[in-house]
């Protein structure tokens, strides 16, 4: 929950930054709630994770859950208020409903965008900035009905406006992908899946003769249950011109539901896993790749590290180090030194990964397998909170992208796009509203290797302007120019 809230804060802060330049008022509640969330973030990740101190484990777990609730509530309120205010700042003319799709990231992107919708289905969606129709479909996610569109060329830290019009329109209406005989494919990628949703074959159609997937120790890609491919049901959940989602329900290892989604003309594979029962043992999602000489990088908190020891040009110390788990923030990347191919794994919800068969004292750099920690007490029953404190639902999402040659900038951009979907809202402004009716970009960054990490209202208060934080992800020093409206 805390991890998701921190990621969502990127969108909430970016929306708030755009809004306060035109509307000087507090968003997301009072400054007290903001300051408390700041303090709670500092407290949540303190060092007594072993939970073996004088405070009893149930009390400690309840305290941390309270911190998580405070953080989540503040971020949710900030984004909700910013969306509502932005809706009134964009002018709407005529009768057809309009909505915006906002991109919180510092570069132009194309992605699916979901807008809450319960209207008629005999419609088409028109991109006002491009003056063209865009593909759409209807989906239900977690019980909520959405109009999903293909939002092309969303501007940097900005929005495009789309209009819902009656009739068929001119956008493509064929399905974004096909699914038959457990094979899911679109124009860019081809997958073969087991009954539990694990991927047994992954082929990038730019390199159609190369198999990227492997089975290592009985585990495939996105595999919770090595050596068990059993599934209870398989169903196409959504199929339309924007995306196709296949749902796999399984009792293998633990009761879980896996949804695999491909998008129109996209090489991104979305994986949405939900474990739906409590567990007390250590569990992993395995990702096994067909690489002979794996070279692995992970993003930690503000650093990208190479999972090798220093003597092998990596970032791990030769001694006084623990090798069984690496911090996993936005992404892990596995590349093959023999053929320059690789796969980036975007990680939305989890926190640690074990490389191959690594132990606390030995780092396994020869096995092309990532084992993402789904949960459990990794140091035995005497340390940590037992049985996930009774929780019985775990949402753990990933995305995959095949590539040629490891590129930290491309890996980070891919992960940020997966974990920061466009934010939508109805357009309700009067004709004299301050912002443009079709599209708008708050700022752009000149160097593609310098990523806008955050744009947010100043800590001193909303009336003191905005702060931009940037991260030079490339390996060389860089100069970047920010251009603002």
Short mmCIF file of C-alpha atoms in Angstrom, two decimals:
data_model
loop_
_atom_site.label_atom_id
_atom_site.label_comp_id
_atom_site.label_asym_id
_atom_site.label_seq_id
_atom_site.Cartn_x
_atom_site.Cartn_y
_atom_site.Cartn_z
CA UNK A 1 0.00 0.00 0.00
CA UNK A 2 2.77 2.44 0.90
CA UNK A 3 4.73 1.59 -2.21
CA UNK A 4 1.69 2.24 -4.40
CA UNK A 5 0.96 5.51 -2.62
CA UNK A 6 4.52 6.76 -3.18
CA UNK A 7 4.24 5.96 -6.89
CA UNK A 8 0.79 7.53 -7.15
CA UNK A 9 2.19 10.68 -5.53
CA UNK A 10 4.09 11.30 -8.79
CA UNK A 11 0.78 11.81 -10.62
CA UNK A 12 -0.96 13.57 -7.74
CA UNK A 13 1.87 16.08 -7.32
CA UNK A 14 2.14 16.72 -11.07
CA UNK A 15 -1.60 17.38 -11.30
CA UNK A 16 -1.47 19.64 -8.25
CA UNK A 17 1.46 21.56 -9.74
CA UNK A 18 -0.46 22.31 -12.92
CA UNK A 19 -3.56 23.30 -10.99
CA UNK A 20 -1.98 25.65 -8.42
CA UNK A 21 -0.50 27.84 -11.15
CA UNK A 22 -4.11 28.82 -11.93
CA UNK A 23 -5.90 28.15 -8.64
CA UNK A 24 -4.15 29.16 -5.41
CA UNK A 25 -5.78 26.94 -2.83
CA UNK A 26 -4.79 23.92 -0.80
CA UNK A 27 -5.50 20.50 -2.31
CA UNK A 28 -5.78 17.14 -0.64
CA UNK A 29 -6.84 18.56 2.71
CA UNK A 30 -4.93 20.88 4.97
CA UNK A 31 -1.17 21.20 5.42
CA UNK A 32 -1.46 19.11 8.57
CA UNK A 33 -2.43 16.01 6.55
CA UNK A 34 0.46 16.61 4.13
CA UNK A 35 3.00 17.02 6.93
CA UNK A 36 1.68 13.94 8.75
CA UNK A 37 2.03 11.85 5.57
CA UNK A 38 5.62 13.10 5.26
CA UNK A 39 6.36 12.03 8.84
CA UNK A 40 4.61 8.69 8.37
CA UNK A 41 6.76 7.90 5.34
CA UNK A 42 9.86 8.44 7.45
CA UNK A 43 8.53 6.17 10.17
CA UNK A 44 7.20 3.37 7.98
CA UNK A 45 10.57 2.20 6.63
CA UNK A 46 12.55 2.34 9.86
CA UNK A 47 14.98 -0.44 10.73
CA UNK A 48 13.13 -2.66 13.20
CA UNK A 49 11.58 -4.83 10.48
CA UNK A 50 12.60 -7.95 12.44
CA UNK A 51 9.74 -7.18 14.89
CA UNK A 52 11.61 -8.89 17.74
CA UNK A 53 11.78 -5.91 20.11
CA UNK A 54 9.75 -5.16 23.22
CA UNK A 55 6.65 -4.17 21.21
CA UNK A 56 4.46 -7.18 20.51
CA UNK A 57 4.07 -8.16 16.87
CA UNK A 58 0.28 -7.52 16.63
CA UNK A 59 0.73 -4.00 18.04
CA UNK A 60 3.60 -3.27 15.70
CA UNK A 61 1.66 -4.53 12.66
CA UNK A 62 -1.38 -2.44 13.58
CA UNK A 63 0.83 0.65 13.98
CA UNK A 64 2.39 0.17 10.53
CA UNK A 65 -1.00 -0.42 8.95
CA UNK A 66 -2.16 2.86 10.47
CA UNK A 67 0.80 4.67 8.93
CA UNK A 68 -0.02 3.10 5.55
CA UNK A 69 -3.64 4.26 5.80
CA UNK A 70 -2.59 7.85 6.58
CA UNK A 71 -0.20 7.98 3.63
CA UNK A 72 -2.69 6.44 1.21
CA UNK A 73 -5.54 8.70 2.28
CA UNK A 74 -3.46 11.85 1.77
CA UNK A 75 -2.26 10.85 -1.70
CA UNK A 76 -5.75 9.76 -2.78
CA UNK A 77 -7.25 13.03 -1.58
CA UNK A 78 -4.58 15.12 -3.29
CA UNK A 79 -5.14 13.42 -6.64
CA UNK A 80 -8.93 13.44 -6.32
CA UNK A 81 -8.99 17.16 -5.54
CA UNK A 82 -6.50 18.01 -8.30
CA UNK A 83 -8.50 16.05 -10.90
CA UNK A 84 -11.71 17.79 -9.84
CA UNK A 85 -10.11 21.23 -10.04
CA UNK A 86 -8.38 20.56 -13.39
CA UNK A 87 -11.77 19.51 -14.79
CA UNK A 88 -13.06 23.04 -14.20
CA UNK A 89 -9.98 24.73 -15.68
CA UNK A 90 -10.43 23.16 -19.16
CA UNK A 91 -13.25 24.72 -21.23
CA UNK A 92 -16.01 22.55 -22.60
CA UNK A 93 -18.13 23.65 -25.54
CA UNK A 94 -21.15 21.90 -27.01
CA UNK A 95 -23.11 18.96 -25.63
CA UNK A 96 -20.93 15.84 -26.20
CA UNK A 97 -19.11 14.67 -23.06
CA UNK A 98 -15.40 15.39 -22.92
CA UNK A 99 -12.62 14.04 -20.72
CA UNK A 100 -8.91 14.65 -20.37
CA UNK A 101 -6.07 12.10 -20.20
CA UNK A 102 -3.17 13.50 -18.17
CA UNK A 103 0.42 12.26 -18.52
CA UNK A 104 2.45 12.86 -15.30
CA UNK A 105 5.77 11.90 -16.93
CA UNK A 106 8.31 14.24 -18.50
CA UNK A 107 8.14 12.96 -22.07
CA UNK A 108 5.53 12.35 -24.77
CA UNK A 109 3.99 8.87 -24.62
CA UNK A 110 1.23 6.70 -26.09
CA UNK A 111 -0.70 4.46 -23.71
CA UNK A 112 -4.10 3.09 -22.81
CA UNK A 113 -6.21 5.41 -20.65
CA UNK A 114 -9.30 4.40 -18.65
CA UNK A 115 -12.14 6.86 -18.03
CA UNK A 116 -15.01 5.94 -15.68
CA UNK A 117 -18.03 5.55 -17.94
CA UNK A 118 -21.59 4.21 -17.81
CA UNK A 119 -23.05 5.86 -20.91
CA UNK A 120 -24.26 4.46 -24.25
CA UNK A 121 -21.99 2.11 -26.19
CA UNK A 122 -22.92 3.25 -29.70
CA UNK A 123 -20.17 5.87 -29.68
CA UNK A 124 -16.75 6.80 -30.98
CA UNK A 125 -14.00 8.82 -29.30
CA UNK A 126 -12.44 11.83 -31.00
CA UNK A 127 -8.96 13.18 -30.19
CA UNK A 128 -9.52 16.95 -30.33
CA UNK A 129 -5.82 17.85 -30.61
CA UNK A 130 -5.10 15.39 -33.44
CA UNK A 131 -8.53 15.88 -35.04
CA UNK A 132 -8.93 12.14 -35.49
CA UNK A 133 -10.84 9.26 -33.95
CA UNK A 134 -8.99 6.94 -31.60
CA UNK A 135 -9.65 3.25 -30.80
CA UNK A 136 -11.81 2.54 -27.75
CA UNK A 137 -13.46 -0.32 -25.89
CA UNK A 138 -15.38 -0.98 -22.68
CA UNK A 139 -13.76 -2.76 -19.74
CA UNK A 140 -14.60 -3.55 -16.13
CA UNK A 141 -11.72 -3.45 -13.65
CA UNK A 142 -12.26 -4.25 -9.96
CA UNK A 143 -16.00 -3.83 -10.45
CA UNK A 144 -15.78 -0.38 -12.08
CA UNK A 145 -16.84 0.25 -15.69
CA UNK A 146 -14.40 2.18 -17.87
CA UNK A 147 -14.13 3.53 -21.37
CA UNK A 148 -10.61 2.52 -22.41
CA UNK A 149 -8.98 4.48 -25.22
CA UNK A 150 -5.65 4.47 -27.00
CA UNK A 151 -4.32 7.88 -25.96
CA UNK A 152 -1.70 8.71 -28.55
CA UNK A 153 1.08 11.28 -28.11
CA UNK A 154 0.14 12.53 -24.65
CA UNK A 155 2.33 15.59 -24.01
CA UNK A 156 4.98 15.90 -21.30
CA UNK A 157 3.39 16.68 -17.90
CA UNK A 158 0.22 17.56 -19.75
CA UNK A 159 -3.07 16.44 -21.14
CA UNK A 160 -5.11 15.82 -24.24
CA UNK A 161 -8.88 16.20 -24.41
CA UNK A 162 -11.13 13.57 -25.97
CA UNK A 163 -14.79 13.89 -26.96
CA UNK A 164 -17.38 11.11 -26.83
CA UNK A 165 -19.50 11.29 -29.96
CA UNK A 166 -22.46 9.18 -31.15
CA UNK A 167 -22.06 6.63 -33.93
CA UNK A 168 -19.35 4.31 -35.17
CA UNK A 169 -16.59 6.72 -36.14
CA UNK A 170 -13.50 5.87 -38.18
CA UNK A 171 -11.03 4.35 -35.67
CA UNK A 172 -9.96 0.69 -36.07
CA UNK A 173 -12.34 -1.77 -34.42
CA UNK A 174 -10.45 -5.06 -34.84
CA UNK A 175 -9.06 -6.76 -31.72
CA UNK A 176 -5.64 -5.62 -30.50
CA UNK A 177 -4.50 -9.25 -30.09
CA UNK A 178 -5.65 -12.82 -30.60
CA UNK A 179 -5.87 -15.73 -28.16
CA UNK A 180 -6.20 -19.37 -29.23
CA UNK A 181 -4.68 -22.65 -28.02
CA UNK A 182 -3.13 -20.78 -25.08
CA UNK A 183 -1.25 -18.51 -27.51
CA UNK A 184 -1.67 -14.77 -27.03
CA UNK A 185 -0.14 -12.48 -29.64
CA UNK A 186 -0.30 -9.08 -31.27
CA UNK A 187 1.81 -7.43 -33.98
CA UNK A 188 4.84 -7.20 -31.66
CA UNK A 189 4.93 -10.14 -29.26
CA UNK A 190 3.86 -13.81 -29.08
CA UNK A 191 3.25 -15.66 -25.81
CA UNK A 192 2.39 -19.25 -24.94
CA UNK A 193 0.85 -19.68 -21.49
CA UNK A 194 0.26 -22.47 -18.98
CA UNK A 195 -3.08 -23.03 -17.31
CA UNK A 196 -2.00 -21.01 -14.26
CA UNK A 197 -0.91 -18.01 -16.35
CA UNK A 198 2.83 -18.71 -16.33
CA UNK A 199 4.55 -17.90 -19.64
CA UNK A 200 6.22 -20.89 -21.27
CA UNK A 201 7.26 -19.11 -24.47
CA UNK A 202 7.97 -15.45 -25.24
CA UNK A 203 9.01 -14.33 -28.71
CA UNK A 204 9.73 -10.76 -29.78
CA UNK A 205 8.61 -10.60 -33.41
CA UNK A 206 11.55 -8.34 -34.25
CA UNK A 207 13.71 -11.42 -33.51
CA UNK A 208 11.28 -14.23 -34.37
CA UNK A 209 13.80 -17.10 -34.15
CA UNK A 210 14.90 -16.34 -30.58
CA UNK A 211 13.10 -17.88 -27.61
CA UNK A 212 13.30 -15.57 -24.59
CA UNK A 213 11.55 -17.80 -22.04
CA UNK A 214 13.12 -20.71 -20.19
CA UNK A 215 12.21 -23.27 -17.54
CA UNK A 216 14.70 -23.25 -14.65
CA UNK A 217 14.12 -25.47 -11.64
CA UNK A 218 10.63 -26.14 -12.94
CA UNK A 219 9.81 -22.41 -12.97
CA UNK A 220 8.88 -20.40 -16.06
CA UNK A 221 8.05 -16.67 -16.45
CA UNK A 222 5.62 -15.18 -13.90
CA UNK A 223 5.48 -18.55 -12.17
CA UNK A 224 4.26 -18.86 -8.58
CA UNK A 225 4.20 -22.67 -8.63
CA UNK A 226 7.27 -24.36 -10.16
CA UNK A 227 6.52 -27.84 -11.58
CA UNK A 228 2.76 -27.17 -11.40
CA UNK A 229 0.97 -25.79 -14.46
CA UNK A 230 -2.53 -26.50 -13.21
CA UNK A 231 -5.34 -24.05 -13.76
CA UNK A 232 -8.98 -24.00 -12.76
CA UNK A 233 -10.26 -21.79 -15.58
CA UNK A 234 -9.10 -19.68 -18.52
CA UNK A 235 -11.23 -16.90 -20.00
CA UNK A 236 -10.87 -13.90 -22.30
CA UNK A 237 -11.89 -11.10 -19.93
CA UNK A 238 -11.62 -8.16 -22.35
CA UNK A 239 -11.10 -8.06 -26.08
CA UNK A 240 -11.15 -4.87 -28.11
CA UNK A 241 -9.15 -2.60 -30.40
CA UNK A 242 -7.07 -1.18 -27.50
CA UNK A 243 -6.21 -4.30 -25.49
CA UNK A 244 -6.91 -7.98 -24.91
CA UNK A 245 -6.82 -9.48 -21.40
CA UNK A 246 -6.86 -13.20 -20.60
CA UNK A 247 -7.69 -14.30 -17.04
CA UNK A 248 -6.21 -17.47 -15.49
CA UNK A 249 -7.59 -18.83 -12.20
CA UNK A 250 -5.46 -21.41 -10.43
CA UNK A 251 -4.95 -23.30 -7.17
CA UNK A 252 -1.30 -24.08 -7.98
CA UNK A 253 0.84 -23.30 -4.89
CA UNK A 254 -1.70 -20.73 -3.67
CA UNK A 255 -5.12 -19.71 -4.92
CA UNK A 256 -4.40 -16.91 -7.34
CA UNK A 257 -5.69 -15.09 -10.41
CA UNK A 258 -3.33 -13.94 -13.17
CA UNK A 259 -4.35 -11.54 -15.92
CA UNK A 260 -2.15 -11.17 -19.00
CA UNK A 261 -2.76 -8.12 -21.23
CA UNK A 262 -1.40 -7.13 -24.63
CA UNK A 263 -2.04 -3.71 -26.17
CA UNK A 264 -2.46 -2.57 -29.75
CA UNK A 265 0.88 -2.50 -31.60
CA UNK A 266 2.76 -2.45 -28.27
CA UNK A 267 5.62 -4.65 -27.04
CA UNK A 268 4.54 -4.33 -23.38
CA UNK A 269 3.20 -7.43 -21.62
CA UNK A 270 1.16 -6.54 -18.53
CA UNK A 271 0.88 -9.11 -15.74
CA UNK A 272 -1.64 -8.58 -12.94
CA UNK A 273 -1.34 -11.23 -10.22
CA UNK A 274 -3.68 -11.53 -7.24
CA UNK A 275 -3.02 -14.08 -4.51
CA UNK A 276 -6.36 -14.67 -2.79
CA UNK A 277 -5.46 -16.61 0.36
CA UNK A 278 -3.27 -16.15 3.41
CA UNK A 279 0.11 -17.90 3.52
CA UNK A 280 2.92 -18.28 6.03
CA UNK A 281 5.82 -19.70 4.01
CA UNK A 282 8.19 -17.81 1.70
CA UNK A 283 6.84 -17.43 -1.84
CA UNK A 284 8.30 -15.97 -5.03
CA UNK A 285 7.22 -15.07 -8.55
CA UNK A 286 9.89 -16.63 -10.77
CA UNK A 287 10.97 -15.10 -14.09
CA UNK A 288 13.22 -17.48 -16.06
CA UNK A 289 14.96 -16.40 -19.26
CA UNK A 290 16.82 -18.22 -22.02
CA UNK A 291 20.11 -16.35 -21.63
CA UNK A 292 23.54 -17.98 -21.49
CA UNK A 293 25.51 -15.13 -19.87
CA UNK A 294 22.99 -13.10 -17.85
CA UNK A 295 23.87 -9.55 -16.85
CA UNK A 296 21.38 -8.18 -14.32
CA UNK A 297 20.69 -4.63 -13.20
CA UNK A 298 18.12 -3.47 -10.66
CA UNK A 299 16.97 -0.04 -9.65
CA UNK A 300 17.24 0.50 -5.94
CA UNK A 301 16.10 3.73 -4.25
CA UNK A 302 17.81 6.38 -6.36
CA UNK A 303 20.52 4.12 -7.79
CA UNK A 304 20.85 1.53 -10.54
CA UNK A 305 23.15 -1.33 -9.56
CA UNK A 306 24.78 -4.18 -11.43
CA UNK A 307 24.28 -7.47 -9.60
CA UNK A 308 27.89 -8.59 -9.66
CA UNK A 309 30.76 -8.22 -7.25
CA UNK A 310 33.15 -5.32 -7.63
CA UNK A 311 35.90 -7.63 -8.93
CA UNK A 312 33.61 -8.41 -11.89
CA UNK A 313 32.72 -4.77 -12.59
CA UNK A 314 29.61 -4.94 -10.44
CA UNK A 315 28.44 -2.99 -7.40
CA UNK A 316 28.48 -5.61 -4.63
CA UNK A 317 31.21 -5.66 -2.00
CA UNK A 318 33.50 -8.68 -1.84
CA UNK A 319 32.86 -9.20 1.88
CA UNK A 320 30.57 -8.02 4.69
CA UNK A 321 27.70 -8.21 2.19
CA UNK A 322 24.46 -10.13 2.03
CA UNK A 323 23.72 -11.64 -1.39
CA UNK A 324 20.40 -13.49 -1.13
CA UNK A 325 18.08 -10.55 -1.90
CA UNK A 326 18.55 -7.32 -3.83
CA UNK A 327 16.34 -4.28 -3.45
CA UNK A 328 13.89 -4.11 -6.36
CA UNK A 329 12.34 -0.73 -6.98
CA UNK A 330 10.96 0.20 -10.42
CA UNK A 331 12.72 -2.39 -12.57
CA UNK A 332 15.08 -5.29 -13.01
CA UNK A 333 16.76 -5.94 -16.36
CA UNK A 334 18.26 -9.23 -17.55
CA UNK A 335 20.43 -9.03 -20.66
CA UNK A 336 22.46 -11.73 -22.43
CA UNK A 337 26.10 -10.88 -22.99
CA UNK A 338 26.31 -13.31 -25.92
CA UNK A 339 23.67 -11.81 -28.23
CA UNK A 340 22.80 -8.35 -26.83
CA UNK A 341 19.18 -9.37 -26.22
CA UNK A 342 17.36 -8.75 -22.97
CA UNK A 343 14.11 -8.31 -21.08
CA UNK A 344 13.12 -5.52 -18.70
CA UNK A 345 10.86 -6.44 -15.80
CA UNK A 346 8.77 -3.58 -14.41
CA UNK A 347 7.83 -4.12 -10.76
CA UNK A 348 4.87 -2.15 -9.37
CA UNK A 349 4.20 -3.65 -5.95
CA UNK A 350 7.00 -5.84 -4.59
CA UNK A 351 10.31 -4.88 -2.98
CA UNK A 352 12.99 -7.60 -3.17
CA UNK A 353 14.40 -10.05 -5.71
CA UNK A 354 16.70 -13.05 -5.44
CA UNK A 355 19.04 -13.66 -8.36
CA UNK A 356 19.03 -17.31 -9.42
CA UNK A 357 20.04 -19.60 -6.56
CA UNK A 358 21.78 -16.90 -4.51
CA UNK A 359 22.17 -17.37 -0.77
CA UNK A 360 23.13 -14.96 1.99
CA UNK A 361 26.81 -15.77 1.40
CA UNK A 362 26.92 -16.57 -2.34
CA UNK A 363 25.77 -14.48 -5.34
CA UNK A 364 24.59 -16.59 -8.29
CA UNK A 365 25.35 -14.64 -11.46
CA UNK A 366 25.17 -17.63 -13.83
CA UNK A 367 21.42 -18.37 -13.66
CA UNK A 368 19.12 -16.19 -15.76
CA UNK A 369 16.30 -16.19 -13.26
CA UNK A 370 14.71 -13.49 -11.11
CA UNK A 371 12.75 -14.60 -8.03
CA UNK A 372 10.61 -11.70 -6.86
CA UNK A 373 9.60 -12.02 -3.22
CA UNK A 374 5.83 -12.34 -2.94
CA UNK A 375 5.91 -12.60 0.86
CA UNK A 376 7.07 -14.55 3.88
CA UNK A 377 9.63 -14.41 6.68
CA UNK A 378 12.92 -14.81 4.81
CA UNK A 379 14.97 -15.21 8.02
CA UNK A 380 12.75 -17.81 9.61
CA UNK A 381 9.81 -17.77 12.01
CA UNK A 382 11.55 -15.80 14.75
CA UNK A 383 11.99 -12.62 12.72
CA UNK A 384 9.30 -10.53 11.03
CA UNK A 385 5.50 -10.47 11.14
CA UNK A 386 4.10 -14.03 10.82
CA UNK A 387 1.61 -15.07 8.11
CA UNK A 388 1.43 -11.60 6.52
CA UNK A 389 -0.48 -10.44 9.63
CA UNK A 390 -3.50 -12.42 8.43
CA UNK A 391 -3.90 -10.67 5.07
CA UNK A 392 -5.61 -12.78 2.41
CA UNK A 393 -5.35 -10.61 -0.72
CA UNK A 394 -2.11 -9.57 -2.43
CA UNK A 395 -2.00 -7.54 -5.65
CA UNK A 396 1.39 -7.91 -7.36
CA UNK A 397 1.79 -6.45 -10.86
CA UNK A 398 4.61 -6.68 -13.37
CA UNK A 399 5.26 -5.86 -17.03
CA UNK A 400 7.77 -7.28 -19.52
CA UNK A 401 9.48 -5.74 -22.51
CA UNK A 402 12.02 -7.42 -24.80
CA UNK A 403 14.86 -5.29 -26.12
CA UNK A 404 18.24 -5.23 -27.82
CA UNK A 405 21.05 -4.00 -25.61
CA UNK A 406 20.66 -2.85 -22.01
CA UNK A 407 19.70 0.83 -21.77
CA UNK A 408 18.98 2.19 -18.27
CA UNK A 409 17.03 5.16 -19.64
CA UNK A 410 14.76 2.95 -21.75
CA UNK A 411 14.29 0.54 -18.84
CA UNK A 412 13.34 3.32 -16.45
CA UNK A 413 10.97 4.97 -18.93
CA UNK A 414 9.27 1.63 -19.58
CA UNK A 415 8.79 0.97 -15.87
CA UNK A 416 7.52 4.47 -15.14
CA UNK A 417 4.97 4.28 -17.96
CA UNK A 418 3.70 0.93 -16.68
CA UNK A 419 3.42 2.14 -13.08
CA UNK A 420 2.07 5.64 -13.83
CA UNK A 421 -0.93 5.22 -16.15
CA UNK A 422 -2.61 8.33 -17.58
CA UNK A 423 -5.04 9.99 -15.17
CA UNK A 424 -8.46 10.87 -16.54
CA UNK A 425 -11.25 13.23 -15.55
CA UNK A 426 -14.38 14.79 -17.02
CA UNK A 427 -14.05 18.23 -18.60
CA UNK A 428 -16.52 20.69 -17.10
CA UNK A 429 -14.99 24.18 -17.48
CA UNK A 430 -16.88 27.18 -18.78
CA UNK A 431 -15.88 28.83 -22.04
CA UNK A 432 -13.64 31.33 -20.20
CA UNK A 433 -11.68 28.67 -18.31
CA UNK A 434 -7.93 29.36 -18.17
CA UNK A 435 -6.40 26.28 -19.85
CA UNK A 436 -6.50 25.22 -23.53
CA UNK A 437 -9.46 23.15 -24.69
CA UNK A 438 -7.51 20.55 -26.67
CA UNK A 439 -4.05 19.90 -25.17
CA UNK A 440 -1.46 21.38 -22.83
CA UNK A 441 2.08 20.65 -21.62
CA UNK A 442 3.40 22.17 -18.39
CA UNK A 443 7.09 21.59 -19.13
CA UNK A 444 9.57 19.65 -21.26
CA UNK A 445 13.13 18.41 -20.65
CA UNK A 446 15.64 18.72 -23.48
CA UNK A 447 17.85 15.68 -22.69
CA UNK A 448 16.05 12.29 -22.97
CA UNK A 449 18.56 10.78 -20.54
CA UNK A 450 17.53 13.23 -17.82
CA UNK A 451 14.20 12.13 -16.39
CA UNK A 452 11.75 14.38 -14.63
CA UNK A 453 11.53 12.48 -11.33
CA UNK A 454 9.01 14.79 -9.67
CA UNK A 455 7.24 18.08 -10.22
CA UNK A 456 5.39 19.17 -7.11
CA UNK A 457 4.08 22.13 -5.12
CA UNK A 458 6.75 23.73 -2.94
CA UNK A 459 7.02 22.37 0.59
CA UNK A 460 6.59 25.92 1.91
CA UNK A 461 3.05 25.90 0.58
CA UNK A 462 1.00 26.04 -2.60
CA UNK A 463 1.50 29.78 -3.11
CA UNK A 464 5.29 29.43 -3.27
CA UNK A 465 5.32 27.82 -6.71
CA UNK A 466 6.53 24.41 -7.83
CA UNK A 467 9.69 22.31 -7.56
CA UNK A 468 11.10 20.08 -10.31
CA UNK A 469 13.43 17.23 -9.40
CA UNK A 470 15.44 15.51 -12.15
CA UNK A 471 17.53 12.35 -12.36
CA UNK A 472 20.33 11.89 -14.87
CA UNK A 473 19.88 8.15 -15.49
CA UNK A 474 22.61 7.91 -18.15
CA UNK A 475 26.22 7.12 -17.25
CA UNK A 476 27.73 10.48 -18.29
CA UNK A 477 27.26 14.02 -16.94
CA UNK A 478 24.53 15.92 -18.76
CA UNK A 479 23.11 19.39 -19.19
CA UNK A 480 19.37 19.69 -19.60
CA UNK A 481 17.10 22.62 -20.35
CA UNK A 482 13.64 22.85 -18.85
CA UNK A 483 11.13 24.71 -20.99
CA UNK A 484 7.96 25.79 -19.19
CA UNK A 485 4.71 27.28 -20.41
#
